[in-house]
Amino acid sequence: MLQELSVTRGIIETFSRELLDYTQVDVAVVGAGPSGLVAGYLLAKKGKKVAIFERKLAPGGGIWGGGMLFNKVVVQKDAKHILDEFEINYTPYGNDYLIADAVELASTLISKAVKAGVKIFNGIHVEDVVIKNGKVNGVVINWTPVEMVHLHVDPLVVEANFVLDGTGHDAAVVKLVAKRTDCCRVKGMGAMWVNEAEKLVVEKSGEIYPGLFIMGMSTAEVYGLPRMGPIFGGMFLSGEKVAKEILSR
Ligand code: 48H
């Protein structure tokens, strides 16, 4: 016979065990948007212990709504290998573009990241960082609802060798480091210029402070790069670049 208590205990026991296990990770990714999911997937695939902390209930970041809620996403051909790696369908458009379905893209990135070994903690917000001896050593977390209603509740800590800021327009982790150190002034992204934006966002993604890497729109926000709108190749490629840099250490 099904028991209420078993349902409750099953949830509490399993989640608590996992959270405890993930209090120490190789890589803590903040934000489950396209850059965070690609980076997390590639790192987990190579055996790294990766946790992604996502403040919202649904991972996927800005993918779901495509452009102006037309739920299609454009990917330039340079990033075709990422769509192929994740087995995501697309329709070629002109010579340079591939069009993917936003819902398939978001759900598949999430699913493949999880199956590769990434642990996604949703509803958890990164509110601070650990800095020791001039290096970011972890993230300070709390439940999103605690932050939303401004409850006076102290956070907990996850220790990480590397922290990745994949928080998109928020550039949330970099802003925290900027507040605490002389590093990392956030300039705010520039006006739309797709070609430049897609090139520069990949070029500039990488380590910005010892232990802290930026990628995706966080990079554009930090360096004042132009924005690109609903084209996602640069998000994938910047996540890939950061994952490769970390793996090379
Ligand atoms: C936990 C947090 C916190 C926090 C935020 O915005 P995203 O999709 O991020 P990217 O950079 O991978 O992709 C950007 C893309 O979606 C986009 O907006 C583009 C291409 N815009 C172009 C343009 O011209 O505007 O996802 C970031 C995620 C979100 O899910 C947030 O909820 C989450 O990070 N997040 N999670 N703790 N402090 N802050």
mmCIF file of C-alpha atoms and ligand atoms in Angstrom:
data_model
loop_
_atom_site.group_PDB
_atom_site.id
_atom_site.type_symbol
_atom_site.label_atom_id
_atom_site.label_comp_id
_atom_site.label_asym_id
_atom_site.label_seq_id
_atom_site.Cartn_x
_atom_site.Cartn_y
_atom_site.Cartn_z
ATOM 1 C CA MET A 1 0.000 0.000 0.000
ATOM 2 C CA LEU A 2 1.272 3.499 -0.842
ATOM 3 C CA GLN A 3 2.191 5.555 2.218
ATOM 4 C CA GLU A 4 2.344 9.348 2.654
ATOM 5 C CA LEU A 5 5.322 8.999 4.954
ATOM 6 C CA SER A 6 7.329 7.046 2.366
ATOM 7 C CA VAL A 7 6.758 9.799 -0.224
ATOM 8 C CA THR A 8 7.930 12.437 2.224
ATOM 9 C CA ARG A 9 10.908 10.475 3.560
ATOM 10 C CA GLY A 10 11.958 9.464 0.040
ATOM 11 C CA ILE A 11 12.175 13.089 -1.018
ATOM 12 C CA ILE A 12 13.923 14.362 2.086
ATOM 13 C CA GLU A 13 16.431 11.510 2.313
ATOM 14 C CA THR A 14 17.373 11.575 -1.372
ATOM 15 C CA PHE A 15 17.648 15.346 -1.690
ATOM 16 C CA SER A 16 19.565 15.799 1.564
ATOM 17 C CA ARG A 17 22.058 13.105 0.591
ATOM 18 C CA GLU A 18 22.635 14.749 -2.790
ATOM 19 C CA LEU A 19 22.956 18.257 -1.396
ATOM 20 C CA LEU A 20 25.464 17.012 1.159
ATOM 21 C CA ASP A 21 27.418 15.209 -1.560
ATOM 22 C CA TYR A 22 27.516 18.402 -3.658
ATOM 23 C CA THR A 23 28.789 20.685 -0.889
ATOM 24 C CA GLN A 24 32.207 20.082 -2.477
ATOM 25 C CA VAL A 25 32.526 20.116 -6.262
ATOM 26 C CA ASP A 26 35.110 20.590 -8.982
ATOM 27 C CA VAL A 27 33.007 23.205 -10.736
ATOM 28 C CA ALA A 28 30.043 25.283 -9.545
ATOM 29 C CA VAL A 29 28.161 26.799 -12.474
ATOM 30 C CA VAL A 30 25.844 29.667 -11.623
ATOM 31 C CA GLY A 31 22.893 29.873 -14.018
ATOM 32 C CA ALA A 32 21.387 27.151 -16.214
ATOM 33 C CA GLY A 33 21.148 29.116 -19.461
ATOM 34 C CA PRO A 34 22.661 27.892 -22.748
ATOM 35 C CA SER A 35 26.258 28.751 -21.814
ATOM 36 C CA GLY A 36 26.001 27.155 -18.358
ATOM 37 C CA LEU A 37 24.348 23.979 -19.651
ATOM 38 C CA VAL A 38 26.904 23.487 -22.442
ATOM 39 C CA ALA A 39 29.864 24.138 -20.116
ATOM 40 C CA GLY A 40 28.412 21.887 -17.411
ATOM 41 C CA TYR A 41 27.718 19.079 -19.878
ATOM 42 C CA LEU A 42 31.223 19.144 -21.381
ATOM 43 C CA LEU A 43 32.878 19.177 -17.947
ATOM 44 C CA ALA A 44 30.703 16.387 -16.541
ATOM 45 C CA LYS A 45 31.275 14.310 -19.664
ATOM 46 C CA LYS A 46 35.000 14.416 -18.851
ATOM 47 C CA GLY A 47 34.358 13.189 -15.327
ATOM 48 C CA LYS A 48 34.311 16.481 -13.417
ATOM 49 C CA LYS A 49 31.911 16.877 -10.517
ATOM 50 C CA VAL A 50 29.645 19.721 -11.592
ATOM 51 C CA ALA A 51 26.728 21.429 -9.871
ATOM 52 C CA ILE A 52 24.613 24.071 -11.581
ATOM 53 C CA PHE A 53 22.706 26.445 -9.311
ATOM 54 C CA GLU A 54 19.665 27.996 -10.968
ATOM 55 C CA ARG A 55 17.556 30.550 -9.161
ATOM 56 C CA LYS A 56 14.384 29.855 -11.165
ATOM 57 C CA LEU A 57 12.319 26.672 -11.088
ATOM 58 C CA ALA A 58 12.932 25.909 -14.756
ATOM 59 C CA PRO A 59 16.482 25.676 -16.083
ATOM 60 C CA GLY A 60 17.024 26.923 -19.648
ATOM 61 C CA GLY A 61 17.484 30.661 -19.067
ATOM 62 C CA GLY A 62 16.609 32.784 -22.084
ATOM 63 C CA ILE A 63 16.155 29.912 -24.514
ATOM 64 C CA TRP A 64 12.446 29.158 -24.032
ATOM 65 C CA GLY A 65 11.065 32.365 -25.512
ATOM 66 C CA GLY A 66 13.178 32.403 -28.713
ATOM 67 C CA GLY A 67 12.900 35.888 -30.214
ATOM 68 C CA MET A 68 9.984 37.995 -28.974
ATOM 69 C CA LEU A 69 8.221 34.785 -27.881
ATOM 70 C CA PHE A 70 8.446 33.290 -31.387
ATOM 71 C CA ASN A 71 9.934 30.124 -29.951
ATOM 72 C CA LYS A 72 12.647 29.572 -32.542
ATOM 73 C CA VAL A 73 16.348 30.079 -31.954
ATOM 74 C CA VAL A 74 19.003 30.892 -34.554
ATOM 75 C CA VAL A 75 22.400 29.184 -34.426
ATOM 76 C CA GLN A 76 25.194 30.075 -36.833
ATOM 77 C CA LYS A 77 26.928 27.239 -38.694
ATOM 78 C CA ASP A 78 30.125 27.674 -36.632
ATOM 79 C CA ALA A 79 28.260 26.167 -33.688
ATOM 80 C CA LYS A 80 26.630 23.284 -35.595
ATOM 81 C CA HIS A 81 28.861 20.767 -33.767
ATOM 82 C CA ILE A 82 27.157 21.647 -30.484
ATOM 83 C CA LEU A 83 23.680 20.968 -31.913
ATOM 84 C CA ASP A 84 25.032 17.695 -33.314
ATOM 85 C CA GLU A 85 26.700 16.715 -30.024
ATOM 86 C CA PHE A 86 23.378 17.178 -28.218
ATOM 87 C CA GLU A 87 21.401 15.604 -31.125
ATOM 88 C CA ILE A 88 19.197 18.668 -31.490
ATOM 89 C CA ASN A 89 17.236 19.029 -34.750
ATOM 90 C CA TYR A 90 17.512 22.119 -36.911
ATOM 91 C CA THR A 91 16.415 23.519 -40.230
ATOM 92 C CA PRO A 92 19.057 25.229 -42.403
ATOM 93 C CA TYR A 93 18.212 28.847 -43.201
ATOM 94 C CA GLY A 94 20.180 30.571 -45.959
ATOM 95 C CA ASN A 95 23.899 29.782 -46.118
ATOM 96 C CA ASP A 96 24.913 30.711 -42.600
ATOM 97 C CA TYR A 97 22.108 29.853 -40.194
ATOM 98 C CA LEU A 98 20.401 26.907 -38.571
ATOM 99 C CA ILE A 99 17.025 27.286 -36.893
ATOM 100 C CA ALA A 100 16.237 25.191 -33.826
ATOM 101 C CA ASP A 101 13.043 24.842 -31.852
ATOM 102 C CA ALA A 102 13.482 26.685 -28.539
ATOM 103 C CA VAL A 103 11.573 24.114 -26.495
ATOM 104 C CA GLU A 104 13.524 21.183 -27.981
ATOM 105 C CA LEU A 105 16.782 23.090 -27.495
ATOM 106 C CA ALA A 106 16.157 23.974 -23.851
ATOM 107 C CA SER A 107 14.757 20.598 -22.840
ATOM 108 C CA THR A 108 17.499 18.633 -24.633
ATOM 109 C CA LEU A 109 20.369 20.717 -23.226
ATOM 110 C CA ILE A 110 18.917 20.203 -19.750
ATOM 111 C CA SER A 111 18.288 16.488 -20.203
ATOM 112 C CA LYS A 112 21.694 15.708 -21.752
ATOM 113 C CA ALA A 113 23.516 17.770 -19.117
ATOM 114 C CA VAL A 114 21.782 15.846 -16.342
ATOM 115 C CA LYS A 115 22.423 12.500 -18.022
ATOM 116 C CA ALA A 116 26.105 13.422 -18.467
ATOM 117 C CA GLY A 117 26.295 13.768 -14.676
ATOM 118 C CA VAL A 118 25.591 17.442 -14.005
ATOM 119 C CA LYS A 119 23.556 17.990 -10.850
ATOM 120 C CA ILE A 120 21.154 20.897 -11.352
ATOM 121 C CA PHE A 121 19.848 22.516 -8.184
ATOM 122 C CA ASN A 122 16.880 24.671 -9.169
ATOM 123 C CA GLY A 123 15.198 27.214 -6.919
ATOM 124 C CA ILE A 124 18.594 27.996 -5.394
ATOM 125 C CA HIS A 125 20.129 31.413 -5.685
ATOM 126 C CA VAL A 126 23.820 32.251 -5.429
ATOM 127 C CA GLU A 127 23.964 35.278 -3.154
ATOM 128 C CA ASP A 128 27.697 35.497 -2.497
ATOM 129 C CA VAL A 129 31.084 33.937 -3.160
ATOM 130 C CA VAL A 130 33.862 32.544 -0.995
ATOM 131 C CA ILE A 131 37.177 34.340 -1.603
ATOM 132 C CA LYS A 132 40.345 33.073 0.077
ATOM 133 C CA ASN A 133 43.864 34.314 -0.600
ATOM 134 C CA GLY A 134 42.786 36.152 -3.734
ATOM 135 C CA LYS A 135 40.919 33.200 -5.293
ATOM 136 C CA VAL A 136 37.225 32.382 -5.596
ATOM 137 C CA ASN A 137 36.776 29.113 -3.713
ATOM 138 C CA GLY A 138 33.059 28.529 -3.730
ATOM 139 C CA VAL A 139 29.531 29.915 -3.792
ATOM 140 C CA VAL A 140 27.184 31.011 -1.045
ATOM 141 C CA ILE A 141 23.664 29.701 -1.636
ATOM 142 C CA ASN A 142 20.166 30.183 -0.373
ATOM 143 C CA TRP A 143 16.639 29.246 -1.470
ATOM 144 C CA THR A 144 15.231 31.659 -4.062
ATOM 145 C CA PRO A 145 12.003 32.237 -2.071
ATOM 146 C CA VAL A 146 14.105 33.322 0.924
ATOM 147 C CA GLU A 147 15.684 35.994 -1.252
ATOM 148 C CA MET A 148 12.356 36.954 -2.865
ATOM 149 C CA VAL A 149 10.581 37.720 0.387
ATOM 150 C CA HIS A 150 13.705 39.081 2.076
ATOM 151 C CA LEU A 151 13.669 36.594 4.949
ATOM 152 C CA HIS A 152 16.534 37.088 7.346
ATOM 153 C CA VAL A 153 17.994 33.598 6.839
ATOM 154 C CA ASP A 154 21.707 32.931 6.646
ATOM 155 C CA PRO A 155 23.010 31.002 3.626
ATOM 156 C CA LEU A 156 25.139 27.857 3.242
ATOM 157 C CA VAL A 157 28.309 27.262 1.235
ATOM 158 C CA VAL A 158 29.415 25.007 -1.598
ATOM 159 C CA GLU A 159 33.171 24.676 -2.035
ATOM 160 C CA ALA A 160 34.396 24.643 -5.643
ATOM 161 C CA ASN A 161 37.759 24.670 -7.403
ATOM 162 C CA PHE A 162 36.235 26.791 -10.164
ATOM 163 C CA VAL A 163 33.130 28.969 -10.310
ATOM 164 C CA LEU A 164 31.506 29.832 -13.656
ATOM 165 C CA ASP A 165 29.321 32.898 -14.016
ATOM 166 C CA GLY A 166 26.614 31.884 -16.496
ATOM 167 C CA THR A 167 24.027 34.269 -15.091
ATOM 168 C CA GLY A 168 23.421 36.093 -18.376
ATOM 169 C CA HIS A 169 22.442 39.747 -18.202
ATOM 170 C CA ASP A 170 22.703 39.695 -14.394
ATOM 171 C CA ALA A 171 26.475 38.996 -14.411
ATOM 172 C CA ALA A 172 25.619 38.243 -10.794
ATOM 173 C CA VAL A 173 28.804 36.525 -9.637
ATOM 174 C CA VAL A 174 31.129 39.070 -11.235
ATOM 175 C CA LYS A 175 29.176 41.870 -9.551
ATOM 176 C CA LEU A 176 29.713 40.167 -6.188
ATOM 177 C CA VAL A 177 33.452 39.899 -6.789
ATOM 178 C CA ALA A 178 33.536 43.519 -8.014
ATOM 179 C CA LYS A 179 31.931 44.602 -4.742
ATOM 180 C CA ARG A 180 34.570 42.817 -2.686
ATOM 181 C CA THR A 181 37.748 43.408 -4.695
ATOM 182 C CA ASP A 182 39.351 45.890 -7.088
ATOM 183 C CA CYS A 183 38.594 43.560 -9.977
ATOM 184 C CA CYS A 184 35.877 43.285 -12.519
ATOM 185 C CA ARG A 185 33.982 46.511 -13.142
ATOM 186 C CA VAL A 186 30.777 45.608 -15.018
ATOM 187 C CA LYS A 187 30.363 48.032 -17.940
ATOM 188 C CA GLY A 188 26.932 46.894 -19.185
ATOM 189 C CA MET A 189 26.317 45.496 -22.652
ATOM 190 C CA GLY A 190 26.313 47.651 -25.755
ATOM 191 C CA ALA A 191 23.764 48.096 -28.545
ATOM 192 C CA MET A 192 22.919 45.320 -31.003
ATOM 193 C CA TRP A 193 25.584 44.281 -33.555
ATOM 194 C CA VAL A 194 25.220 40.576 -34.173
ATOM 195 C CA ASN A 195 28.426 39.793 -36.041
ATOM 196 C CA GLU A 196 30.760 41.618 -33.641
ATOM 197 C CA ALA A 197 28.830 40.420 -30.603
ATOM 198 C CA GLU A 198 29.045 36.747 -31.522
ATOM 199 C CA LYS A 199 32.764 36.960 -32.239
ATOM 200 C CA LEU A 200 33.698 38.989 -29.156
ATOM 201 C CA VAL A 201 31.588 37.084 -26.634
ATOM 202 C CA VAL A 202 33.617 33.954 -27.374
ATOM 203 C CA GLU A 203 36.966 35.773 -27.537
ATOM 204 C CA LYS A 204 36.461 37.477 -24.176
ATOM 205 C CA SER A 205 34.998 34.548 -22.221
ATOM 206 C CA GLY A 206 37.437 33.015 -19.753
ATOM 207 C CA GLU A 207 38.956 33.545 -16.317
ATOM 208 C CA ILE A 208 38.351 37.059 -15.026
ATOM 209 C CA TYR A 209 39.545 36.594 -11.450
ATOM 210 C CA PRO A 210 41.438 33.603 -10.018
ATOM 211 C CA GLY A 211 38.917 30.769 -9.822
ATOM 212 C CA LEU A 212 36.115 32.715 -11.540
ATOM 213 C CA PHE A 213 35.228 32.319 -15.229
ATOM 214 C CA ILE A 214 32.683 34.235 -17.281
ATOM 215 C CA MET A 215 30.773 33.140 -20.371
ATOM 216 C CA GLY A 216 27.625 33.937 -22.325
ATOM 217 C CA MET A 217 25.852 37.253 -21.778
ATOM 218 C CA SER A 218 27.719 37.749 -18.534
ATOM 219 C CA THR A 219 30.847 38.314 -20.651
ATOM 220 C CA ALA A 220 29.010 40.865 -22.829
ATOM 221 C CA GLU A 221 27.772 42.680 -19.717
ATOM 222 C CA VAL A 222 31.171 42.751 -18.038
ATOM 223 C CA TYR A 223 33.146 44.018 -21.023
ATOM 224 C CA GLY A 224 30.459 46.249 -22.557
ATOM 225 C CA LEU A 225 30.282 44.117 -25.722
ATOM 226 C CA PRO A 226 27.484 44.590 -28.237
ATOM 227 C CA ARG A 227 24.380 42.417 -27.824
ATOM 228 C CA MET A 228 23.311 39.842 -30.392
ATOM 229 C CA GLY A 229 19.614 39.101 -29.827
ATOM 230 C CA PRO A 230 18.198 35.569 -30.220
ATOM 231 C CA ILE A 231 21.201 33.895 -31.868
ATOM 232 C CA PHE A 232 22.754 31.314 -29.573
ATOM 233 C CA GLY A 233 25.965 30.031 -31.201
ATOM 234 C CA GLY A 234 28.084 32.465 -29.188
ATOM 235 C CA MET A 235 26.468 31.261 -25.950
ATOM 236 C CA PHE A 236 27.312 27.625 -26.780
ATOM 237 C CA LEU A 237 30.839 28.393 -27.978
ATOM 238 C CA SER A 238 31.703 30.542 -24.973
ATOM 239 C CA GLY A 239 30.529 27.733 -22.639
ATOM 240 C CA GLU A 240 32.614 25.297 -24.666
ATOM 241 C CA LYS A 241 35.673 27.568 -24.490
ATOM 242 C CA VAL A 242 35.453 27.924 -20.714
ATOM 243 C CA ALA A 243 34.956 24.171 -20.240
ATOM 244 C CA LYS A 244 38.048 23.481 -22.358
ATOM 245 C CA GLU A 245 40.116 26.017 -20.406
ATOM 246 C CA ILE A 246 39.152 24.394 -17.117
ATOM 247 C CA LEU A 247 39.855 20.898 -18.431
ATOM 248 C CA SER A 248 43.304 22.038 -19.561
ATOM 249 C CA ARG A 249 44.258 22.981 -15.970
HETATM 250 C C1 48H B 1 21.458 31.435 -9.596
HETATM 251 C C2 48H B 1 21.015 32.810 -11.396
HETATM 252 C C3 48H B 1 21.475 33.943 -10.673
HETATM 253 C C4 48H B 1 21.946 33.722 -9.337
HETATM 254 C C5 48H B 1 20.840 34.632 -12.616
HETATM 255 O O1 48H B 1 20.353 34.498 -19.369
HETATM 256 P P1 48H B 1 20.750 33.095 -19.575
HETATM 257 O O2 48H B 1 20.064 32.340 -20.650
HETATM 258 O O3 48H B 1 22.363 33.052 -19.754
HETATM 259 P P2 48H B 1 23.344 32.817 -21.003
HETATM 260 O O4 48H B 1 24.379 33.849 -20.916
HETATM 261 O O5 48H B 1 23.779 31.417 -21.030
HETATM 262 O O6 48H B 1 22.465 33.071 -22.298
HETATM 263 C C6 48H B 1 22.010 34.331 -22.618
HETATM 264 C C7 48H B 1 20.822 34.260 -23.580
HETATM 265 O O7 48H B 1 19.766 33.542 -22.997
HETATM 266 C C8 48H B 1 20.421 35.674 -23.892
HETATM 267 O O8 48H B 1 19.777 36.280 -23.039
HETATM 268 C C9 48H B 1 20.861 36.320 -25.102
HETATM 269 C C10 48H B 1 21.623 35.584 -26.147
HETATM 270 N N1 48H B 1 20.599 37.590 -25.216
HETATM 271 C C11 48H B 1 21.022 38.446 -26.276
HETATM 272 C C12 48H B 1 20.499 39.855 -26.113
HETATM 273 O O9 48H B 1 20.750 40.654 -27.025
HETATM 274 O O10 48H B 1 19.806 40.154 -25.100
HETATM 275 O O11 48H B 1 20.577 32.275 -18.241
HETATM 276 C C13 48H B 1 21.095 32.772 -17.042
HETATM 277 C C14 48H B 1 20.468 31.994 -15.900
HETATM 278 C C15 48H B 1 18.981 32.319 -15.722
HETATM 279 O O12 48H B 1 18.251 31.129 -15.778
HETATM 280 C C16 48H B 1 18.888 32.984 -14.360
HETATM 281 O O13 48H B 1 17.710 32.659 -13.665
HETATM 282 C C17 48H B 1 20.120 32.446 -13.681
HETATM 283 O O14 48H B 1 21.106 32.398 -14.705
HETATM 284 N N2 48H B 1 20.641 33.292 -12.595
HETATM 285 N N3 48H B 1 21.002 31.589 -10.884
HETATM 286 N N4 48H B 1 21.910 32.447 -8.845
HETATM 287 N N5 48H B 1 22.417 34.733 -8.577
HETATM 288 N N6 48H B 1 21.344 35.052 -11.453
#
